[in-house]
Coordinates of C-alpha atoms in Angstrom, one line a residue:
X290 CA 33.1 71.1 248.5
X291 CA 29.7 72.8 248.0
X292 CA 30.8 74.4 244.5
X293 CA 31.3 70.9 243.4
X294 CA 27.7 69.4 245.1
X295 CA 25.9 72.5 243.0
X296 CA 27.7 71.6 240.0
X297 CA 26.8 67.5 240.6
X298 CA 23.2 68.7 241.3
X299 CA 23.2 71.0 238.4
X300 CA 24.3 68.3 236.0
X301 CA 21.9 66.0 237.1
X302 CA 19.6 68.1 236.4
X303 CA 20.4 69.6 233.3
X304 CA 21.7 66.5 231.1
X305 CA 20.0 63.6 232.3
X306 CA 16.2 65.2 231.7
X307 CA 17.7 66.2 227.9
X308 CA 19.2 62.6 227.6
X309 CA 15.6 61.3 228.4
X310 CA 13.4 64.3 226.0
X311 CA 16.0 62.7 223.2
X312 CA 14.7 59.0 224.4
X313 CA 11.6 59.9 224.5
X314 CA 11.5 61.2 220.6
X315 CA 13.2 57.7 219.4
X316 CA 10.1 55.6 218.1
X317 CA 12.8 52.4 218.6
X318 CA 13.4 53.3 221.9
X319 CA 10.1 53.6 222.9
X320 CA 9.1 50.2 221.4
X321 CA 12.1 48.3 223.2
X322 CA 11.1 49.7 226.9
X323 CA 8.1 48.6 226.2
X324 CA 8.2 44.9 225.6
X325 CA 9.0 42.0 226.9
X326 CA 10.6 39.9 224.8
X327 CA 14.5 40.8 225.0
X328 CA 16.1 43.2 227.1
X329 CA 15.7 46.9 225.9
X330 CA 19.2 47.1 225.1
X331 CA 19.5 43.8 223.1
X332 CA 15.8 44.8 221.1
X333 CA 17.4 48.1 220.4
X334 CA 20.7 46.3 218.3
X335 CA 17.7 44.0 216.7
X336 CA 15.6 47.0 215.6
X337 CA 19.3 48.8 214.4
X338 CA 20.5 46.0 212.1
X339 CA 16.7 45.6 210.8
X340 CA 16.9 49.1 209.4
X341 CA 20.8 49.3 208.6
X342 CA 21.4 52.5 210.1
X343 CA 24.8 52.3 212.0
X344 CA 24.7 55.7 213.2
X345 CA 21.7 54.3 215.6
X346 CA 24.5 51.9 217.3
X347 CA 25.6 54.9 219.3
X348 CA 22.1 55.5 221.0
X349 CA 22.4 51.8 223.2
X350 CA 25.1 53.9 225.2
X351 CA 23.4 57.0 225.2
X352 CA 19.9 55.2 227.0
X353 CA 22.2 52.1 228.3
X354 CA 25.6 53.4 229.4
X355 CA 26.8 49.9 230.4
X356 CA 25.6 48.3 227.5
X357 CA 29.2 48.5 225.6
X358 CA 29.2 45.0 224.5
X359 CA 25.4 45.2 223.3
X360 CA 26.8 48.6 221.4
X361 CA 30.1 46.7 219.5
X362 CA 27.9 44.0 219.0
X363 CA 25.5 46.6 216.6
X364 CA 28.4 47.8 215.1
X365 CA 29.6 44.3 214.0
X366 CA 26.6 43.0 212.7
X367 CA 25.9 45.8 210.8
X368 CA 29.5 45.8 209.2
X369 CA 29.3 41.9 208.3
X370 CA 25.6 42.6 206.7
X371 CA 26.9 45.5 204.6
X372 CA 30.3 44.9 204.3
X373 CA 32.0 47.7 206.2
X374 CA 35.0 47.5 207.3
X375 CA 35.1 51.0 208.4
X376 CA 32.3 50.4 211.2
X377 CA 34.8 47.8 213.1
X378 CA 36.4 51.3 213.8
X379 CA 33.3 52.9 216.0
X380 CA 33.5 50.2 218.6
X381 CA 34.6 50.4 221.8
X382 CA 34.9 47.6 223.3
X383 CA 38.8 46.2 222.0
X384 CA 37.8 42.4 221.8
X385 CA 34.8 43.2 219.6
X386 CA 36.3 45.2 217.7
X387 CA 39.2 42.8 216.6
X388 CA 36.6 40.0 216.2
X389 CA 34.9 42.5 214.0
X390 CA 38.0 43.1 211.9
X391 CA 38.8 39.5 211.4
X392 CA 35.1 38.6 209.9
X393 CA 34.7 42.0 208.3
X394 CA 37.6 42.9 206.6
X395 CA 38.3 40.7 204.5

């Protein structure tokens, strides 16, 4: 039982400061804590689909780990904007991801 309360401890200690030194170097993430206009999460899929860059979908789970429908919902608009199919396939949440499919794929 104590093994496992060191290695809870150690893990909190370890990853979590190294998921927030990787926040902390995203300009976008920065921005989106600090307003007050949409929720962080939701300003985060805004600023993704501005740029186009659908590898920056993933970082709304990374800083918002209950934020899966926020995170298909970058993924789909950034496959309908550029005409991706292939993107539908990076998102996790199932009824998103067909949705994304239907309007995407065709």
């Amino acid at each position: 039982m104590l093994f496992w309360i060191c290695l809870a401890t150690t893990w909190l200690l370890l990853i979590l400061p190294a998921t927030m030194v990787c926040a902390e170097d995203d300009p976008i993430y920065e921005k989106c804590i600090s307003q007050s206009d949409d929720p962080a999460p939701w300003c985060y899929q805004l600023e993704v689909k501005r740029i186009g860059d659908p590898d920056l979908c993933e970082n709304i789970l990374t800083y918002w780990p209950k934020a899966g429908g926020v995170h298909g919902q970058c993924y789909y608009e950034l496959a309908i904007q550029n005409k991706d199919c292939e993107l539908c396939k990076r998102i996790k949440d199932e009824q998103i991801r067909k949705m994304c499919e239907l309007d995407a794929c065709k």
